[in-house]
Coordinates of N, CA and C in Angstrom, one line a residue:
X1 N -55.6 74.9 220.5 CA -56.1 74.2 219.3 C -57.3 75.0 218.7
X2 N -57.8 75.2 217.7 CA -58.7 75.6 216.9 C -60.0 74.3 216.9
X3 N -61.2 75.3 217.3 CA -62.4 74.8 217.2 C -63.5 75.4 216.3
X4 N -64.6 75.0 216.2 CA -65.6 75.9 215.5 C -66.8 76.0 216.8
X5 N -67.4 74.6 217.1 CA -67.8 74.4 218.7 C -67.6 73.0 219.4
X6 N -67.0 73.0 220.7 CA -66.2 72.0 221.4 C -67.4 71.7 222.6
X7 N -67.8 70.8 222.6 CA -68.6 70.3 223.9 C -67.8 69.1 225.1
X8 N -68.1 70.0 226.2 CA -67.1 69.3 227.3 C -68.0 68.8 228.0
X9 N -67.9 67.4 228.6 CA -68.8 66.7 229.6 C -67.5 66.6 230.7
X10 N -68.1 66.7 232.1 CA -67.5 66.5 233.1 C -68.4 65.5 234.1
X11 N -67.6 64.2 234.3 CA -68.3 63.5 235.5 C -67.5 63.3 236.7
X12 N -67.7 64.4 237.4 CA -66.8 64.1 238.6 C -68.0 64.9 239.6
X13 N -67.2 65.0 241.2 CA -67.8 65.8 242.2 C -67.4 67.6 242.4
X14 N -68.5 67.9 242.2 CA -68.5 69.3 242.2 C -68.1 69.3 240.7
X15 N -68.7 69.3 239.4 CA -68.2 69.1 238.3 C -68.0 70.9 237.4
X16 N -70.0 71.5 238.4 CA -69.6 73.0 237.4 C -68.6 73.8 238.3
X17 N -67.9 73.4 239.1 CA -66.9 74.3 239.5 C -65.3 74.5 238.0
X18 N -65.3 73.5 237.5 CA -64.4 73.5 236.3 C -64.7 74.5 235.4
X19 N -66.1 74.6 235.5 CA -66.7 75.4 233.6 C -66.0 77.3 234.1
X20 N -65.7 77.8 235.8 CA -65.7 79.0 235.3 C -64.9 79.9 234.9
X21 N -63.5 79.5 234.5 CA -62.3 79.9 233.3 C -62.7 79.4 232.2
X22 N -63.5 78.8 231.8 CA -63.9 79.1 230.2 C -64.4 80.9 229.5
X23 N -64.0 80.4 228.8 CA -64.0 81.7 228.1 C -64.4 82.2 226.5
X24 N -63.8 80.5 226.0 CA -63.6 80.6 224.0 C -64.8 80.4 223.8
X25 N -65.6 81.4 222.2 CA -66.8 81.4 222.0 C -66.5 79.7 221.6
X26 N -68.0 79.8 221.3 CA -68.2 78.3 220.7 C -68.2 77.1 221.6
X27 N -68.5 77.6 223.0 CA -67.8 76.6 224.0 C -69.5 76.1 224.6
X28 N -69.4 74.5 224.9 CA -70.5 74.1 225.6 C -70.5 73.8 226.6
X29 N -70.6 73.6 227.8 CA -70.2 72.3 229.1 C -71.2 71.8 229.9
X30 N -71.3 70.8 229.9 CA -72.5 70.2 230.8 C -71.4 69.2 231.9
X31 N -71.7 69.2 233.2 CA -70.9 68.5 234.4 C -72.3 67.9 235.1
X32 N -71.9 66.8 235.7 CA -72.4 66.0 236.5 C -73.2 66.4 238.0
X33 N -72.6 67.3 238.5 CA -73.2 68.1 239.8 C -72.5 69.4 239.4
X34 N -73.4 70.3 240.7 CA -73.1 71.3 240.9 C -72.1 71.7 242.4
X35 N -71.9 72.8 242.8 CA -70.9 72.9 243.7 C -71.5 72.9 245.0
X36 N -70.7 72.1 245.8 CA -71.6 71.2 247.1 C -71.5 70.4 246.9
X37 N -72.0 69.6 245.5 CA -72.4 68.4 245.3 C -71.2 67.3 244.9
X38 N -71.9 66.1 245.2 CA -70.9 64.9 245.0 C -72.0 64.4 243.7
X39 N -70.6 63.5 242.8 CA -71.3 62.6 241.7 C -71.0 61.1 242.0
X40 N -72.3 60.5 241.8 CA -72.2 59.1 242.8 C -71.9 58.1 241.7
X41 N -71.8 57.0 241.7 CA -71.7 56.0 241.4 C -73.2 55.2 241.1
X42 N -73.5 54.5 239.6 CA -74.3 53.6 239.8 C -74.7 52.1 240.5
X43 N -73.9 51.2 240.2 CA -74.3 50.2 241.0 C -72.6 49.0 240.8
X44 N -72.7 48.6 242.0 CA -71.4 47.5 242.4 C -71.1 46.3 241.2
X45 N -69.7 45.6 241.0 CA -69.7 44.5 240.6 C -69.3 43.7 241.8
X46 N -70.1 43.0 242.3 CA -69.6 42.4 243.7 C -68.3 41.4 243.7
X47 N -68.1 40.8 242.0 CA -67.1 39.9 242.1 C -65.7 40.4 242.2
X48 N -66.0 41.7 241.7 CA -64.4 42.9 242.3 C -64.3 43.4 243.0
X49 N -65.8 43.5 243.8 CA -66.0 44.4 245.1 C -65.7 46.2 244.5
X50 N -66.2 46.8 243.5 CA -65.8 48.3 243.2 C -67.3 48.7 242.1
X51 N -67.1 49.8 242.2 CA -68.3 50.2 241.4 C -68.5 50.3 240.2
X52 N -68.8 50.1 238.8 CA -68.1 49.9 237.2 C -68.7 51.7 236.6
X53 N -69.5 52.0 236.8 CA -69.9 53.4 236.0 C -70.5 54.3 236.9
X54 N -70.1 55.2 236.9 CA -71.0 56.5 237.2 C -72.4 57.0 236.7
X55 N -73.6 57.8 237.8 CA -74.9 57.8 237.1 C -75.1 58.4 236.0
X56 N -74.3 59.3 236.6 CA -74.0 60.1 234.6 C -73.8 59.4 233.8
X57 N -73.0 59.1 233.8 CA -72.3 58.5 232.5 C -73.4 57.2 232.3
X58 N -73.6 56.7 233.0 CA -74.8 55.3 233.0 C -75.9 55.9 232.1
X59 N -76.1 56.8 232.5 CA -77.6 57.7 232.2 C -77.4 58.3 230.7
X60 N -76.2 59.0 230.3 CA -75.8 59.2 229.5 C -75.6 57.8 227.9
X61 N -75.0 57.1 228.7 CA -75.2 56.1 227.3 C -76.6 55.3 227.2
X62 N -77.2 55.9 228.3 CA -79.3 54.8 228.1 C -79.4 55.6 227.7
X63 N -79.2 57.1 227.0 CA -80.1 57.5 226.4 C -79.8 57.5 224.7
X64 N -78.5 57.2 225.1 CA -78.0 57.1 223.1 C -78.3 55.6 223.0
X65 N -78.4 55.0 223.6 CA -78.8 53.2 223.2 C -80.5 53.3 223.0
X66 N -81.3 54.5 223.3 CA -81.9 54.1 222.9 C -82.7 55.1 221.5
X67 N -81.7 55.5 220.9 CA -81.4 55.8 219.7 C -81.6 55.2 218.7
X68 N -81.9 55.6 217.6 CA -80.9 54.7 216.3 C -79.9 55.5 215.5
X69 N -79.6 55.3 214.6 CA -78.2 55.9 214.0 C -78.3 57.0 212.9
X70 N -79.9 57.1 212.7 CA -80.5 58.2 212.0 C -81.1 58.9 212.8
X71 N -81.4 59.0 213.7 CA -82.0 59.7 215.1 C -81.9 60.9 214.5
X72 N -82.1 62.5 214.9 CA -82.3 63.6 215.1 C -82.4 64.1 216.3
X73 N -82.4 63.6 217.2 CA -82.4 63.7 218.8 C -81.3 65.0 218.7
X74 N -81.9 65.8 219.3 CA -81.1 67.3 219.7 C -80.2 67.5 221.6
X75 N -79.6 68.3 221.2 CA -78.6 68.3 222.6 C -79.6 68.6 223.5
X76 N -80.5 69.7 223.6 CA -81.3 70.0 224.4 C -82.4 68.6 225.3
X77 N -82.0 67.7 224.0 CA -83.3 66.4 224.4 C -82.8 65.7 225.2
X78 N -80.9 65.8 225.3 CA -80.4 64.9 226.0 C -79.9 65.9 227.2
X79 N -79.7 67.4 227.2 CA -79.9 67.8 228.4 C -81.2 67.3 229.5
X80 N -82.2 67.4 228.8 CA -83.3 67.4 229.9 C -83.8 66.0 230.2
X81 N -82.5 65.0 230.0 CA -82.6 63.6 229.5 C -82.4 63.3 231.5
X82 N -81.3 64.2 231.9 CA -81.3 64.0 233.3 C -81.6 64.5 234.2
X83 N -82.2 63.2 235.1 CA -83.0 63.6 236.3 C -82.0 63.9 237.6
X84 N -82.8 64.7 238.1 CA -81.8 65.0 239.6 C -82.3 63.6 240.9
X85 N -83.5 63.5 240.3 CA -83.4 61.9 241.4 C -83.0 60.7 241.4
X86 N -82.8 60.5 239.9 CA -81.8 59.9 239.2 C -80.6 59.9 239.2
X87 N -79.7 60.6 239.0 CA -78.1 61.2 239.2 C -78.0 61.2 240.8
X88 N -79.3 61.9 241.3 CA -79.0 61.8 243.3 C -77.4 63.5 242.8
X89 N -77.4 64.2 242.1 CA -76.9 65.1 242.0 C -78.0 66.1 241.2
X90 N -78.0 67.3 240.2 CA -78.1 68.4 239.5 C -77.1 68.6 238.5
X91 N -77.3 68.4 237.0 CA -76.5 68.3 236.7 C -76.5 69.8 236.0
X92 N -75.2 70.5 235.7 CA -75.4 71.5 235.5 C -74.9 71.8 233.9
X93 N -75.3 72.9 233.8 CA -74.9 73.2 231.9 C -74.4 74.9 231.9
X94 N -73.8 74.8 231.3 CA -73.0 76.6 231.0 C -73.2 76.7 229.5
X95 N -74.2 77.4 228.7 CA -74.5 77.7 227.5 C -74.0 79.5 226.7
X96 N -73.6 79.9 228.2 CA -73.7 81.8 227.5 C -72.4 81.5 226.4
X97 N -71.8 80.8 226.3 CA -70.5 81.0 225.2 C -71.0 80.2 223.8
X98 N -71.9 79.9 223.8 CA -72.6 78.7 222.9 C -73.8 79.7 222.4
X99 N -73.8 80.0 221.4 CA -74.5 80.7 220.4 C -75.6 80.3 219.7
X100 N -75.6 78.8 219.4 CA -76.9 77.9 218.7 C -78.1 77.5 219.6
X101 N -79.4 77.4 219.2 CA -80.2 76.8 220.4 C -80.1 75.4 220.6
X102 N -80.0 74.9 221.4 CA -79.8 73.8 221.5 C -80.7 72.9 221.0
X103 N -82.2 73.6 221.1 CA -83.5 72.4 220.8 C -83.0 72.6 218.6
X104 N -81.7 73.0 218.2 CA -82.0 72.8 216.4 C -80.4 71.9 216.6
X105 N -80.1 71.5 217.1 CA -78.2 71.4 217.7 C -78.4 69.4 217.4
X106 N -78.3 68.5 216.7 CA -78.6 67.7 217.2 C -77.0 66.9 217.5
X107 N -77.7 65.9 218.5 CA -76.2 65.2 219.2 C -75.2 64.5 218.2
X108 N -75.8 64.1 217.4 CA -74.5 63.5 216.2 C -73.6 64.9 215.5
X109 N -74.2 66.0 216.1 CA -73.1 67.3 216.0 C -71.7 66.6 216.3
X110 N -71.9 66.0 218.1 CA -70.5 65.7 218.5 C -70.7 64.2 218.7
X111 N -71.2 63.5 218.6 CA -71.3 62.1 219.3 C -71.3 61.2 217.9
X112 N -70.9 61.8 216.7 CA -71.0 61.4 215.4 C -72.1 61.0 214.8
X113 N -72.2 60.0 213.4 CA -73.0 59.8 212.7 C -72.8 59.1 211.6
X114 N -73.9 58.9 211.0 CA -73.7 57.5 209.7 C -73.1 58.7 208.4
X115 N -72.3 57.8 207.9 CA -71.4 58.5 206.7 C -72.4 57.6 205.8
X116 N -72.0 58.6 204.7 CA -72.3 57.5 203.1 C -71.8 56.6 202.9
X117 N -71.8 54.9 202.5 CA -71.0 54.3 202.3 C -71.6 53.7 200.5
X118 N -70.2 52.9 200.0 CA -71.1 52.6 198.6 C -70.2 51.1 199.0
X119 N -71.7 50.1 199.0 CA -71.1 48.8 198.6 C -70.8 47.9 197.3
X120 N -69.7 46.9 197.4 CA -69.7 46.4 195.8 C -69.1 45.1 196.5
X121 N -69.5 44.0 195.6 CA -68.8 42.8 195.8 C -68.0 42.0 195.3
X122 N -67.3 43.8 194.2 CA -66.0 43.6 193.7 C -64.9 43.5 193.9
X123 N -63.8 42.7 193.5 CA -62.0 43.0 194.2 C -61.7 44.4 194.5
X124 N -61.1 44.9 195.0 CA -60.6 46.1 195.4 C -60.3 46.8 194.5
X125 N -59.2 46.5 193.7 CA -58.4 46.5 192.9 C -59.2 46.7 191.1
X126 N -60.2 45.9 191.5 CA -61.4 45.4 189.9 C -62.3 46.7 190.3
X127 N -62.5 46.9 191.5 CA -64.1 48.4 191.7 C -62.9 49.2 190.9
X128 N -61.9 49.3 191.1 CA -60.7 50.9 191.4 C -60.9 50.9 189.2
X129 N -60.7 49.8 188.9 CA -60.3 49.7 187.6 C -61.7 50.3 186.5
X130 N -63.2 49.4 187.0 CA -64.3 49.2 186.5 C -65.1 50.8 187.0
X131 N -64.8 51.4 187.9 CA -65.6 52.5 188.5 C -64.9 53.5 188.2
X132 N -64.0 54.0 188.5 CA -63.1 55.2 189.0 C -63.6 56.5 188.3
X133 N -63.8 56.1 186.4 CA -64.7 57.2 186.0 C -66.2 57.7 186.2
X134 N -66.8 56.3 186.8 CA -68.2 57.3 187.9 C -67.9 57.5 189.3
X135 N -66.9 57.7 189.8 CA -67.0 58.1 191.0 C -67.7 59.3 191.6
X136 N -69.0 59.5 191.9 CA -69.6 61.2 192.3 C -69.0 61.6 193.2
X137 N -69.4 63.1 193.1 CA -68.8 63.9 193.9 C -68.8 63.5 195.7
X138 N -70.4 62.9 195.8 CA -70.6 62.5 197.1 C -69.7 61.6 198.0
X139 N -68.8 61.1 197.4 CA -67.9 60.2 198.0 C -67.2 60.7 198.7
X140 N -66.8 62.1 198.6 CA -66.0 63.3 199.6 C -66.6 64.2 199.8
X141 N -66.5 64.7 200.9 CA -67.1 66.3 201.2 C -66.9 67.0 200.3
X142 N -66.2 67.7 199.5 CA -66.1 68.3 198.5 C -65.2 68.1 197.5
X143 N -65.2 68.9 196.2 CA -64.2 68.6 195.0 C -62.7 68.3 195.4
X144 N -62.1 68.6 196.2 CA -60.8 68.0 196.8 C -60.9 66.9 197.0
X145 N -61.7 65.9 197.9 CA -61.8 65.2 198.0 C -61.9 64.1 197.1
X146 N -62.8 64.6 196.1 CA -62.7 64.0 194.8 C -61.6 63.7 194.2
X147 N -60.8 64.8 194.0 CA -59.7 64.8 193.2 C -58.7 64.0 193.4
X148 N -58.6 64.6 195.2 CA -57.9 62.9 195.7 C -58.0 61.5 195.5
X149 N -59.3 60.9 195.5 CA -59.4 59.9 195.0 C -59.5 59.6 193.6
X150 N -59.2 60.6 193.2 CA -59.4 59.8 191.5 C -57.5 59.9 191.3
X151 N -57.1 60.9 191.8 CA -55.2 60.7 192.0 C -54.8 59.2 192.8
X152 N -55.7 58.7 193.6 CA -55.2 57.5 194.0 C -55.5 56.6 192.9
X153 N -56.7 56.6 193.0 CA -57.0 55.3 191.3 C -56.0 55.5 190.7
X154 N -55.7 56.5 189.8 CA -54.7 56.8 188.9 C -53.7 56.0 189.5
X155 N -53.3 56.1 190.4 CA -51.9 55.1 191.0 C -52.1 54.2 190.9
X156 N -52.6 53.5 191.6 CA -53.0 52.1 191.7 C -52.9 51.6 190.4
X157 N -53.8 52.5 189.5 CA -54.1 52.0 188.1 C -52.6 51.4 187.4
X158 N -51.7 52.7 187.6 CA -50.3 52.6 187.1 C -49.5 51.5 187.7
X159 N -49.6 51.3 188.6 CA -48.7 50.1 189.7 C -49.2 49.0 189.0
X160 N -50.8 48.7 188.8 CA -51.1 47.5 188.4 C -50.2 47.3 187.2
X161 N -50.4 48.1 185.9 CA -50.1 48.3 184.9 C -49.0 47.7 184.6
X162 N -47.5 48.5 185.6 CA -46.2 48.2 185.9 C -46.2 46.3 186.0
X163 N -46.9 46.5 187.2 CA -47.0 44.5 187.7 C -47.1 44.0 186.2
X164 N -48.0 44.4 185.7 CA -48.6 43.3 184.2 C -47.1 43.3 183.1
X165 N -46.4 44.7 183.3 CA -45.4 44.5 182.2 C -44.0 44.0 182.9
X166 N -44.1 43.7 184.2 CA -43.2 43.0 184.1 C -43.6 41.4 184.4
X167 N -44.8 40.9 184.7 CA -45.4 39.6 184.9 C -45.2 39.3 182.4
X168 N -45.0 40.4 181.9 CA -45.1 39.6 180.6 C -43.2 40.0 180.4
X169 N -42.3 40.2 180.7 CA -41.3 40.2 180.5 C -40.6 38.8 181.4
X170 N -41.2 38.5 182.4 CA -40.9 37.6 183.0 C -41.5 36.1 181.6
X171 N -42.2 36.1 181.2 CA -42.9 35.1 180.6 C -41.9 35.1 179.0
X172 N -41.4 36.1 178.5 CA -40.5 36.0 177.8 C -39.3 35.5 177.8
X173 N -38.9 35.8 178.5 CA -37.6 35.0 179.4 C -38.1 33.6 179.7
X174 N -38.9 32.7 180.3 CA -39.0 31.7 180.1 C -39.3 31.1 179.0
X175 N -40.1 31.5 177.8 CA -40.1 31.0 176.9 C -38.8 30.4 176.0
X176 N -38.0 31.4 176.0 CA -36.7 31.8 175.6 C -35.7 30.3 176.0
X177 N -36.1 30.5 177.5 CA -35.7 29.3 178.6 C -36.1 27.7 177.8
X178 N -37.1 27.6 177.4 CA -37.4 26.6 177.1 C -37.2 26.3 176.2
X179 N -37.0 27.0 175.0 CA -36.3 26.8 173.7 C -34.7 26.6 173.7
X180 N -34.5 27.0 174.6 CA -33.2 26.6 174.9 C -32.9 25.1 175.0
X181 N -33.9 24.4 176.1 CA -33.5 23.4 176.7 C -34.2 22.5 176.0
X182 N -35.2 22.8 174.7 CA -35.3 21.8 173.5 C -34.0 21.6 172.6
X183 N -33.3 22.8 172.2 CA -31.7 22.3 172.1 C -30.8 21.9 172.7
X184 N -31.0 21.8 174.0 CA -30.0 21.0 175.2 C -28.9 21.8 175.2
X185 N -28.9 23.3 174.6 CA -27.4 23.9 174.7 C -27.1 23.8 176.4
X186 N -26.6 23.4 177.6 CA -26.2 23.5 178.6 C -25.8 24.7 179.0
X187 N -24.8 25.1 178.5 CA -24.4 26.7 179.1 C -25.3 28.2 178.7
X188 N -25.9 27.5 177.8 CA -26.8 28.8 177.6 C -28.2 28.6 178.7
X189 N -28.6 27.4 178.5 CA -29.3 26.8 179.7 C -29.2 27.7 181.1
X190 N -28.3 27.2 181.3 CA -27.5 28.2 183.0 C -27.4 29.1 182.7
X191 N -27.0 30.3 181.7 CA -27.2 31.4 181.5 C -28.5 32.0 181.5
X192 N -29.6 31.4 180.6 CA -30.5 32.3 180.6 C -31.6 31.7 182.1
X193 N -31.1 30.6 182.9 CA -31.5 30.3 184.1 C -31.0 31.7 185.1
X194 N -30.0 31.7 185.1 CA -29.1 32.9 185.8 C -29.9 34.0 185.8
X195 N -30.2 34.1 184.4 CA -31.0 35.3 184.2 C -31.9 35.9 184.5
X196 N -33.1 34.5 184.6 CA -34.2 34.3 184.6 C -34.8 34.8 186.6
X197 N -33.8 34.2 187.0 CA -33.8 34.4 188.6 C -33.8 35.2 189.2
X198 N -32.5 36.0 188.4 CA -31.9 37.5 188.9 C -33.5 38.9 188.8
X199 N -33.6 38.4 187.4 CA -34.9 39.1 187.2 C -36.2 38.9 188.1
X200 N -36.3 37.6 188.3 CA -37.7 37.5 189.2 C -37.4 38.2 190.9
X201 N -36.0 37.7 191.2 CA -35.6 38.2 192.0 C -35.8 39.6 192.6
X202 N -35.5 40.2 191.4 CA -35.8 42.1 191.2 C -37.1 42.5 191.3
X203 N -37.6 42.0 190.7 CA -39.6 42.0 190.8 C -40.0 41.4 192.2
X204 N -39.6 40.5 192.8 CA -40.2 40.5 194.0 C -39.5 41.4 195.3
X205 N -38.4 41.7 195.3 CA -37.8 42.9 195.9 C -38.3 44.4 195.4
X206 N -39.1 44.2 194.4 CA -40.3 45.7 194.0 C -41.0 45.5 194.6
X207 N -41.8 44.3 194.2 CA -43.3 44.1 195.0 C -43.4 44.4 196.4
X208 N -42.3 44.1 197.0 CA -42.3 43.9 198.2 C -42.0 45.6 199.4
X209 N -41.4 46.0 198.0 CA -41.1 47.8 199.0 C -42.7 48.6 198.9

């Protein structure tokens, strides 16, 4: 598969024995011990009798919990995040295939981050109608993105559209209906009933695909 740069964590025993068939530029790895070494376990749930996390891994989410979601915290900050008295292992890192310094690198590289969002406390359907012509560019990574979304409004727009002309063809036909049954003609009655059904019929077997 195609990467630009891929960071691999390993928590197991003897963890940098894995990193040394790596090869692809762009490649990070940080593992839990070194070779010799065992990776231990943090602490018991007695009512299962088994252990629930590993120190890495334990150690690894105290340090993004104590984050926030705009952080800048760089990979380097969370390399030297672990202690070897702590882990009761060495945890080891392989950087020669990794070309950035780590202290400008920060961890929402791979561990994600806050996207733009735009709120409204409009119908879905009412933002798509009332907005679509300010939509900025920012809403997508780039002009494709954009264009995508303004091709979906467009849809939407037209479906609604659709709905509305046949919600007023249906209303004609009842009218029709009722004028009828102020002259009490009977068979036309049941005809334009017949009618009337078949058609609603058809519109909710649209709606519905």
């Amino acid at each position: 598969f195609r990467f630009k740069e891929l960071l691999i964590m390993v928590d197991t025993c003897q963890a940098a024995t894995l990193f040394s068939q790596l090869q692809s530029p762009g490649v990070l790895a940080i593992g839990s011990s070194m070779k010799g070494e065992n990776s231990y376990s943090h602490h018991l749930d007695s009512d299962i009798g088994v252990s629930v996390v590993d120190r890495f891994t334990f150690h690894t989410l105290a340090f993004f919990e104590k984050l926030n979601m705009y952080s800048n915290a760089s990979l380097n900050s969370l390399f030297n995040s672990y202690d070897p008295s702590m882990l009761l292992s060495t945890a080891y890192y392989r950087m020669d295939l990794y070309k950035r310094a780590l202290n400008e690198v920060p961890v929402t590289n791979f561990f994600g981050s806050v996207m733009k969002t735009i709120h409204t406390d409009s119908a879905y359907t009412g933002f798509l109608a009332a907005h679509d012509a300010e939509l900025p560019l920012s809403v997508g990574n780039n002009i494709l993105d954009h264009v995508m979304l303004q091709n979906e409004a467009s849809a939407r727009r037209s479906n609604i559209e659709e709905m509305n002309e046949a919600q007023l063809m249906s209303h004609g036909w009842t009218e029709v209906l009722l004028e009828q049954l102020e002259g009490k003609n009977s068979d036309v009655v049941v005809m334009y009933g017949l009618g009337t059904m078949g058609i609603l019929l058809a519109i909710s077997t649209w709606l519905s695909m």
